PDB file of C-alpha atoms in Angstrom:
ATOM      1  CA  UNK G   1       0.000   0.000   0.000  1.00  0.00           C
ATOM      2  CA  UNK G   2       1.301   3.161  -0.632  1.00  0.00           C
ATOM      3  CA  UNK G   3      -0.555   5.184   2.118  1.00  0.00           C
ATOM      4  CA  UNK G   4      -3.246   7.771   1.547  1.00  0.00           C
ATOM      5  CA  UNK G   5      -2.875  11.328   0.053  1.00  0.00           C
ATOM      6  CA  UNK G   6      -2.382  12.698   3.549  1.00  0.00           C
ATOM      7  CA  UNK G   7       0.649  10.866   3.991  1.00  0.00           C
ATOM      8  CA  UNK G   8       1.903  10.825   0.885  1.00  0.00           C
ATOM      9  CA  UNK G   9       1.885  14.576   1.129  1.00  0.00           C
ATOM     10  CA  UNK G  10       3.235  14.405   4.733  1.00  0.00           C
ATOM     11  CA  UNK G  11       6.129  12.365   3.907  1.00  0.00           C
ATOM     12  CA  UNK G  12       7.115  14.829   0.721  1.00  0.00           C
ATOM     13  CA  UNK G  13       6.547  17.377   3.147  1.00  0.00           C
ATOM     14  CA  UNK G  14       9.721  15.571   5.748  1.00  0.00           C
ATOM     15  CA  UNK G  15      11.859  14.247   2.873  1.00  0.00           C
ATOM     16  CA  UNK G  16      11.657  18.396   1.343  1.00  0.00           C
ATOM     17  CA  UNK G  17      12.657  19.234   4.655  1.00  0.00           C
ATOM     18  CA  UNK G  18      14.866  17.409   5.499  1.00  0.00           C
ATOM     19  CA  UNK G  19      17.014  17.720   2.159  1.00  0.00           C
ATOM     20  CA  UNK G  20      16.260  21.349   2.538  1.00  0.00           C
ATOM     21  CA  UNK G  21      16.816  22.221   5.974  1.00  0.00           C
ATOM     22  CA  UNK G  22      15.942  25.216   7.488  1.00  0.00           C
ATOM     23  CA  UNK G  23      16.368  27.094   4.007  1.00  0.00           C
ATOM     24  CA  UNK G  24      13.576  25.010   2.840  1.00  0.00           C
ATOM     25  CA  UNK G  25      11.030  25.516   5.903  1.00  0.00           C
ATOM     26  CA  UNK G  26      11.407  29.429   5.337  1.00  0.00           C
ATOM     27  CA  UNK G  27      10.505  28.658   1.496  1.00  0.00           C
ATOM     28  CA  UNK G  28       7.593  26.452   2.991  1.00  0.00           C
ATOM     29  CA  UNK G  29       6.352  29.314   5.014  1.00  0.00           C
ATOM     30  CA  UNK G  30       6.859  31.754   1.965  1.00  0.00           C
ATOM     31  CA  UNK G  31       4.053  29.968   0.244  1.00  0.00           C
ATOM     32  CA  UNK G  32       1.695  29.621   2.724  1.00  0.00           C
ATOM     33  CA  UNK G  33       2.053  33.520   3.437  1.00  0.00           C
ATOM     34  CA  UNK G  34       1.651  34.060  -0.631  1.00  0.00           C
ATOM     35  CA  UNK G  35      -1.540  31.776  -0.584  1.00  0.00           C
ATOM     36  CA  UNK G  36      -2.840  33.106   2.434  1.00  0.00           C
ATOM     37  CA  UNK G  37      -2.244  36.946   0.939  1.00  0.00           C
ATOM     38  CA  UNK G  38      -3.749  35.961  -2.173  1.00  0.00           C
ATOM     39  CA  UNK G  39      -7.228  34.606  -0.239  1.00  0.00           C
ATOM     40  CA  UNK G  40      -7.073  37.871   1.837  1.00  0.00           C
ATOM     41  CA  UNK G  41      -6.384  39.902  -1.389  1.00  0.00           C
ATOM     42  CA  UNK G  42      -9.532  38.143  -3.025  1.00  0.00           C
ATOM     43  CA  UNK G  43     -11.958  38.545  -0.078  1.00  0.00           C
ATOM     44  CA  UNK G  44     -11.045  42.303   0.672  1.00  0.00           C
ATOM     45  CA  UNK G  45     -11.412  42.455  -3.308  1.00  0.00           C
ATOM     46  CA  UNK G  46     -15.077  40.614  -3.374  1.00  0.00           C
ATOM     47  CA  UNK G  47     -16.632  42.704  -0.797  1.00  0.00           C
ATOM     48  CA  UNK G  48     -16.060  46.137  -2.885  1.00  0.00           C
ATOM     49  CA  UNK G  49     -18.603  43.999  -4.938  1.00  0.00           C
ATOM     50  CA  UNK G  50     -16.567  45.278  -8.128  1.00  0.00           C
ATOM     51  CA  UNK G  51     -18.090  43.783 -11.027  1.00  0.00           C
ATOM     52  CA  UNK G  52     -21.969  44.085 -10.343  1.00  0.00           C
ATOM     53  CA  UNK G  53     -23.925  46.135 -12.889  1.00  0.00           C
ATOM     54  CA  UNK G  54     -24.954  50.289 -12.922  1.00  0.00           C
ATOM     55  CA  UNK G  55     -28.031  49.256 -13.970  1.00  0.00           C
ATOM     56  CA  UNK G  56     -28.417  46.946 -10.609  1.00  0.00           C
ATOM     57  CA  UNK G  57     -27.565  50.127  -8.535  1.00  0.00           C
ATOM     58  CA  UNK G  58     -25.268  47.929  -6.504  1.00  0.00           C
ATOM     59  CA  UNK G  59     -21.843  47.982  -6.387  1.00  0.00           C
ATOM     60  CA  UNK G  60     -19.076  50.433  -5.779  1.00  0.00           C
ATOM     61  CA  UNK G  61     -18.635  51.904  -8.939  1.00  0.00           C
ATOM     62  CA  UNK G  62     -22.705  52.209  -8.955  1.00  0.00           C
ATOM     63  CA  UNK G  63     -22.758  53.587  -5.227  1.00  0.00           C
ATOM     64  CA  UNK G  64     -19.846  56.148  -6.257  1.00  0.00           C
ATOM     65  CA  UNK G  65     -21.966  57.258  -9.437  1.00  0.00           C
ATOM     66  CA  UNK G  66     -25.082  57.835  -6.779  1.00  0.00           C
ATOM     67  CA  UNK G  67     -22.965  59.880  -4.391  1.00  0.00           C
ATOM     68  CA  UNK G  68     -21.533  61.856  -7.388  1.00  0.00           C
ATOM     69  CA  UNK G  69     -24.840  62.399  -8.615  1.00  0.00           C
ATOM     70  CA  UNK G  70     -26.526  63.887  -5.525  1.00  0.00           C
ATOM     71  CA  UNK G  71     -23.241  66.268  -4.931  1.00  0.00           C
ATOM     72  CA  UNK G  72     -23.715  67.195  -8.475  1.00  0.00           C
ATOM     73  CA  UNK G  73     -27.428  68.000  -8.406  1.00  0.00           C
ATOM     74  CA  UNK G  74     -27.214  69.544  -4.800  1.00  0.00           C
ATOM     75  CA  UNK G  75     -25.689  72.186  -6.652  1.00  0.00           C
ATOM     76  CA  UNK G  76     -21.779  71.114  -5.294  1.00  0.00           C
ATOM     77  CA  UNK G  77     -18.826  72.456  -7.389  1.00  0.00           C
ATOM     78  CA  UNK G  78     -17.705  70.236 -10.322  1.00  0.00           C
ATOM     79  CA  UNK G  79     -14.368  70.564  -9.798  1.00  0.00           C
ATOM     80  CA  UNK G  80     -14.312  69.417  -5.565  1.00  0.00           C
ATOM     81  CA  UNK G  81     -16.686  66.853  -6.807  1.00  0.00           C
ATOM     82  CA  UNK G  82     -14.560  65.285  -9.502  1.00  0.00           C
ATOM     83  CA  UNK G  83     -11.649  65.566  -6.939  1.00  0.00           C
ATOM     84  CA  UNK G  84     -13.205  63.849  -4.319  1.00  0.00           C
ATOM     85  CA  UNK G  85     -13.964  61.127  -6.973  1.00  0.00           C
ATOM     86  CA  UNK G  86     -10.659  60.574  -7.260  1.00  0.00           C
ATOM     87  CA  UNK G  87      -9.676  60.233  -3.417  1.00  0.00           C
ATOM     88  CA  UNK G  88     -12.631  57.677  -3.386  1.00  0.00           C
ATOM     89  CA  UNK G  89     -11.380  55.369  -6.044  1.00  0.00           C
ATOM     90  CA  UNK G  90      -7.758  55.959  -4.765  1.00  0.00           C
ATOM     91  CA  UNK G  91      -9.315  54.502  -1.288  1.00  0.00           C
ATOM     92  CA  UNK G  92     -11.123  51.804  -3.243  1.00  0.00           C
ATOM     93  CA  UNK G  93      -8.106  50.731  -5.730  1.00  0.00           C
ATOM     94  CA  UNK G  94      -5.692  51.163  -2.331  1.00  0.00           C
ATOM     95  CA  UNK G  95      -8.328  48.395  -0.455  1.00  0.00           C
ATOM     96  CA  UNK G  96      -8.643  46.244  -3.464  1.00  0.00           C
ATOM     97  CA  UNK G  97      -4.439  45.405  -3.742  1.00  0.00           C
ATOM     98  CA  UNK G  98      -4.537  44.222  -0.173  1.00  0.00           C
ATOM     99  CA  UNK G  99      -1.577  41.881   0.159  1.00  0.00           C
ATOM    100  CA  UNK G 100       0.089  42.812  -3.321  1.00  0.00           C
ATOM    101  CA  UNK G 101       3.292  44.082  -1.804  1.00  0.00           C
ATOM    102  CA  UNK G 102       3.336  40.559   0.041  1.00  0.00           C
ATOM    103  CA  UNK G 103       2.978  38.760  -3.064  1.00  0.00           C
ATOM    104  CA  UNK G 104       5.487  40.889  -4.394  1.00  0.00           C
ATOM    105  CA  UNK G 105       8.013  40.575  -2.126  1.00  0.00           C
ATOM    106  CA  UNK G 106       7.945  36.750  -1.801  1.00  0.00           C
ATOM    107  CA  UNK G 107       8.662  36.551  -5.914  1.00  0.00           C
ATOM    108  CA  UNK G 108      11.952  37.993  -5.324  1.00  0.00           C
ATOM    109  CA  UNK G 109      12.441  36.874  -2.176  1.00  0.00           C
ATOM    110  CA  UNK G 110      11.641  33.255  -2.309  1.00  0.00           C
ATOM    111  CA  UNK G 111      14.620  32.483  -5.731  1.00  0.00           C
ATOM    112  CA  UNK G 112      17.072  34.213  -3.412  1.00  0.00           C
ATOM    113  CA  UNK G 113      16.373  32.050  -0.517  1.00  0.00           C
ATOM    114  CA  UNK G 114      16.427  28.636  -2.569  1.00  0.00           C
ATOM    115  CA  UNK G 115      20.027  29.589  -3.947  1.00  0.00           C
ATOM    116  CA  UNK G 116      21.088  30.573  -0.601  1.00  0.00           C
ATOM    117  CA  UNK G 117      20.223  26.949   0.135  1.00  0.00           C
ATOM    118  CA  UNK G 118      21.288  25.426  -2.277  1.00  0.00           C
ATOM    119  CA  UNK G 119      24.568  27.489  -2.095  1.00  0.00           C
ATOM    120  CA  UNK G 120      24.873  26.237   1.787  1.00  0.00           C
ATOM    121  CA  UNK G 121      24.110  22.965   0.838  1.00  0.00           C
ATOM    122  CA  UNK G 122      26.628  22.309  -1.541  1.00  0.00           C
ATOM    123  CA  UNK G 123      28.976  23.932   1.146  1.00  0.00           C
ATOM    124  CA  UNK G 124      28.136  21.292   3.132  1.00  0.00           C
ATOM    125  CA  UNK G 125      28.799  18.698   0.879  1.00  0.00           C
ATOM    126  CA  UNK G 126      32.046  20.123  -0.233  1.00  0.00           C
ATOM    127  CA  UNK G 127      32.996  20.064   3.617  1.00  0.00           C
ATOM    128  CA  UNK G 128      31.798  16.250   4.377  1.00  0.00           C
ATOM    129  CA  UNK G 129      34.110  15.299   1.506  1.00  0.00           C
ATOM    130  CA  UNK G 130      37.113  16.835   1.995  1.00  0.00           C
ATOM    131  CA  UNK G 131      36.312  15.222   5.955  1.00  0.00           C
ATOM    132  CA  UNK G 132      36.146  12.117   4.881  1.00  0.00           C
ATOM    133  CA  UNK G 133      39.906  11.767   3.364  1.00  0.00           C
ATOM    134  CA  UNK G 134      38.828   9.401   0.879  1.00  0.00           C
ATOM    135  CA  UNK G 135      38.661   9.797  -2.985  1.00  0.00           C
ATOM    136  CA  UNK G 136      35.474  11.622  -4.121  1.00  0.00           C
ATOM    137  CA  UNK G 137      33.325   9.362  -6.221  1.00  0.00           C
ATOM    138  CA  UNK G 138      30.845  10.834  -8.430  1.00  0.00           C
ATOM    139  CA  UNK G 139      27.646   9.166  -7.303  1.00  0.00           C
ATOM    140  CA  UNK G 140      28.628  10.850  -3.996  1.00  0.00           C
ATOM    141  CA  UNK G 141      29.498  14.344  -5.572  1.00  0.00           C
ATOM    142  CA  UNK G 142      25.978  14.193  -7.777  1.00  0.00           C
ATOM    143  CA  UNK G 143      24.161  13.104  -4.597  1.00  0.00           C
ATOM    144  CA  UNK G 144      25.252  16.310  -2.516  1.00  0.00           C
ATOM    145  CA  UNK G 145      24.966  18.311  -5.260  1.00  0.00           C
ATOM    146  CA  UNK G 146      20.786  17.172  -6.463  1.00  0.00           C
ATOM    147  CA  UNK G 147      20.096  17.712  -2.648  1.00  0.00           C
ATOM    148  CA  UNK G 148      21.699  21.162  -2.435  1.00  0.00           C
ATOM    149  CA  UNK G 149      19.282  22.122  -5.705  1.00  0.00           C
ATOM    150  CA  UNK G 150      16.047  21.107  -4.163  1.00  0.00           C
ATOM    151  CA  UNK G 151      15.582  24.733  -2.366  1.00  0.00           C
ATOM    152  CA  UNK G 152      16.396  26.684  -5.649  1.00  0.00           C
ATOM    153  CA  UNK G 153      14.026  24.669  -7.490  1.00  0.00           C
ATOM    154  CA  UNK G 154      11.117  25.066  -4.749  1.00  0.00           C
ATOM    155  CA  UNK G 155      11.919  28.917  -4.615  1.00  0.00           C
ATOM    156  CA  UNK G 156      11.576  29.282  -8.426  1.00  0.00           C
ATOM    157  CA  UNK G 157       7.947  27.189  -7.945  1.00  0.00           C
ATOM    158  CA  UNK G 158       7.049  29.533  -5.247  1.00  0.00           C
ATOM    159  CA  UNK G 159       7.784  32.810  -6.688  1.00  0.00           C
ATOM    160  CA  UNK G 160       6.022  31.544  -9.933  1.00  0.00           C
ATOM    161  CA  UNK G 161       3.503  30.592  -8.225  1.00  0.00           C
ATOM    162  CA  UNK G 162       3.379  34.065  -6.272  1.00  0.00           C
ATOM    163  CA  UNK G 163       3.685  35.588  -9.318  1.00  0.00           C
ATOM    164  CA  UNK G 164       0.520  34.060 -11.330  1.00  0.00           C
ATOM    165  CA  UNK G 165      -1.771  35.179  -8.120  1.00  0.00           C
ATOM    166  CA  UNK G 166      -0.483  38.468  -8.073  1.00  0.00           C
ATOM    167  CA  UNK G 167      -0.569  38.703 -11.794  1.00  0.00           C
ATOM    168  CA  UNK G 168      -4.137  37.719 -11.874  1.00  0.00           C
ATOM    169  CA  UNK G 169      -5.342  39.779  -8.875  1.00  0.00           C
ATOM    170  CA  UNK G 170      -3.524  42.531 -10.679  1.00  0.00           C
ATOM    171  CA  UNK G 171      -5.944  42.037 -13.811  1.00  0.00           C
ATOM    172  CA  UNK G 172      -8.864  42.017 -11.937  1.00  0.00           C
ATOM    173  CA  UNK G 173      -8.020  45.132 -10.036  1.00  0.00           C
ATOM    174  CA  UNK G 174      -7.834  46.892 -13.765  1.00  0.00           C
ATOM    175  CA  UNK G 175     -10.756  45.990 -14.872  1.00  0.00           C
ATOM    176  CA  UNK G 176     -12.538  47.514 -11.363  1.00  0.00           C
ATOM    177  CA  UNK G 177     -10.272  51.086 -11.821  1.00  0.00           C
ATOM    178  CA  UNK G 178     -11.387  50.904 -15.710  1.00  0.00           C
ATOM    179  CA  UNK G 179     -15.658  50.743 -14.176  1.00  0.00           C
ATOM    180  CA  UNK G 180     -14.440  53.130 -11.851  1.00  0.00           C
ATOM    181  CA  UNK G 181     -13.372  55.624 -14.208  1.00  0.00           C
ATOM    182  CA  UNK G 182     -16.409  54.809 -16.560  1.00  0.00           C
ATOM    183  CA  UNK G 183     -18.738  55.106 -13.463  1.00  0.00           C
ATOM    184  CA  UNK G 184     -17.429  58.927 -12.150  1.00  0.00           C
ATOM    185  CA  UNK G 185     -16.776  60.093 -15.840  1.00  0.00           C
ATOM    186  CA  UNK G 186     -20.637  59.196 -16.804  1.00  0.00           C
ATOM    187  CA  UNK G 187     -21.709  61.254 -13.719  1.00  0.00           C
ATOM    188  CA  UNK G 188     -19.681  64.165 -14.214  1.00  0.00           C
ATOM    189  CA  UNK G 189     -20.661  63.947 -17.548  1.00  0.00           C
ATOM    190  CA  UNK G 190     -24.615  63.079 -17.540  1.00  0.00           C
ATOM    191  CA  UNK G 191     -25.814  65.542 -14.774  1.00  0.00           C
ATOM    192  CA  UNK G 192     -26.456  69.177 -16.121  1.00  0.00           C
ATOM    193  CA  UNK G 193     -24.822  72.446 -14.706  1.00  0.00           C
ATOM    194  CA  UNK G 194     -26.905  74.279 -12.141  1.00  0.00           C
ATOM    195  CA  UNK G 195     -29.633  76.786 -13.696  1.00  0.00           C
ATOM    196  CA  UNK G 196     -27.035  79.686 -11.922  1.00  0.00           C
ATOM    197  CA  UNK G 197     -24.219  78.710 -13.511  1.00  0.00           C
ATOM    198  CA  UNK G 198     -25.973  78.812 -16.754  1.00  0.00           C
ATOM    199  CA  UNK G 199     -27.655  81.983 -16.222  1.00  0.00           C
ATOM    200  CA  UNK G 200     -24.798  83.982 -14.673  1.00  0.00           C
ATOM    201  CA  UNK G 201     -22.575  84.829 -18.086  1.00  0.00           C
ATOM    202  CA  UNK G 202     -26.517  86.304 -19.100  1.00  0.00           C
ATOM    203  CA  UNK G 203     -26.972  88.156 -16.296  1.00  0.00           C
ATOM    204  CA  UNK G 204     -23.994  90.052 -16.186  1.00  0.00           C
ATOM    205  CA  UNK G 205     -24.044  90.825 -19.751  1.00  0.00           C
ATOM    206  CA  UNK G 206     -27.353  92.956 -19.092  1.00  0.00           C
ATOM    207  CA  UNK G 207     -25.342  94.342 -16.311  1.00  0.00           C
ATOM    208  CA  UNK G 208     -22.741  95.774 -18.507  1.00  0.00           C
ATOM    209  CA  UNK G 209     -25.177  96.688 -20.945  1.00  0.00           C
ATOM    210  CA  UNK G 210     -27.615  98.806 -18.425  1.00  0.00           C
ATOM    211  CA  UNK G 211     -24.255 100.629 -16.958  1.00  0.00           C
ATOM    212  CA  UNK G 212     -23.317 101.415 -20.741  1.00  0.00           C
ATOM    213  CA  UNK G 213     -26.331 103.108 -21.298  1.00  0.00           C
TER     214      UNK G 213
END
């Protein structure tokens, strides 16, 4: 019998390790933090609810239209208003890359770790052998020198790995700054100038013209 999945995975988990040493537990925890940034990324991400429709009235970029609406039609000025459109999205963009600077720094830390362990490792070997005062056979010298390659190999899988998450977070994030944009530029757009700010140029006009006369 070969043992369930659990174990299976368990005894990969021990052999890693202990090729690895303590090089390859910090590359361990590396990916657990990356997967556990990425599910924290997402969740922070889903409850801007980013992708449900204007026409819903749901939905950041729909509740950000509203508010720019009422501003606008309360008579607000259109330039504070479009600024404080941008603060808001800046806040919402800002909440929506939760845990990107994580997944960032575990893609270039996580190769650097596996060749320092791999680097150590073949230190290691190096010193056993010249210890040992016998001649160096090659099975021996390939042995030391596979083990010593496991951590840069499991730091390149982990930063790739880090790197496809943050890569596709990063694609999603776009696509909510793109409604965004679409949402505050159709309300700035859509929603008329006050009656007063239409009538004013008039108004003065027949002021100049009376103090002519």
């Amino acid at each position: 019998m070969t043992g369930s999945p659990v174990d299976q995975i368990g005894a990969a988990a021990e052999l890693l390790l202990d090729r690895g040493g303590w090089t390859m537990a910090a590359l361990l925890c590396l990916s657990v933090a990356a997967l556990m940034a990425a599910i924290v990324s997402a969740l922070r991400f889903a409850a801007l609810r980013p992708f449900q429709g204007m026409a819903t009235g749901r939905g950041t970029a729909a509740n950000l239209a509203a508010h720019l609406r009422r501003r606008l039609l309360r008579g607000d000025d259109r330039e504070l208003v479009a600024e404080e459109a941008a603060l808001l999205a800046r806040g919402y963009l800002r909440q929506a890359r939760t845990g990107f600077r994580l997944l960032e720094l575990i893609v270039t830390t996580a190769p650097l770790l596996g060749l320092l362990g791999t680097v150590l490792g073949m230190i290691d070997a190096f010193q056993a052998m010249q210890s040992s005062g016998e001649a160096v056979k090659p099975a021996d010298l390939a042995g030391g020198i596979w083990e010593a390659l496991i951590t840069t190999a499991a730091g390149m899988v982990i930063a790739l790995l880090a790197l496809a998450l943050h890569a596709l977070l990063d694609a999603l994030v776009d696509r909510f700054r793109f409604r965004l944009e679409v949402a505050a530029t159709e309300a700035l757009e859509t929603v008329p100038e006050p009656p007063h700010a239409v009538t004013e140029p008039a108004t003065a006009e027949a002021a100049r013209q009376a103090a002519a006369q």
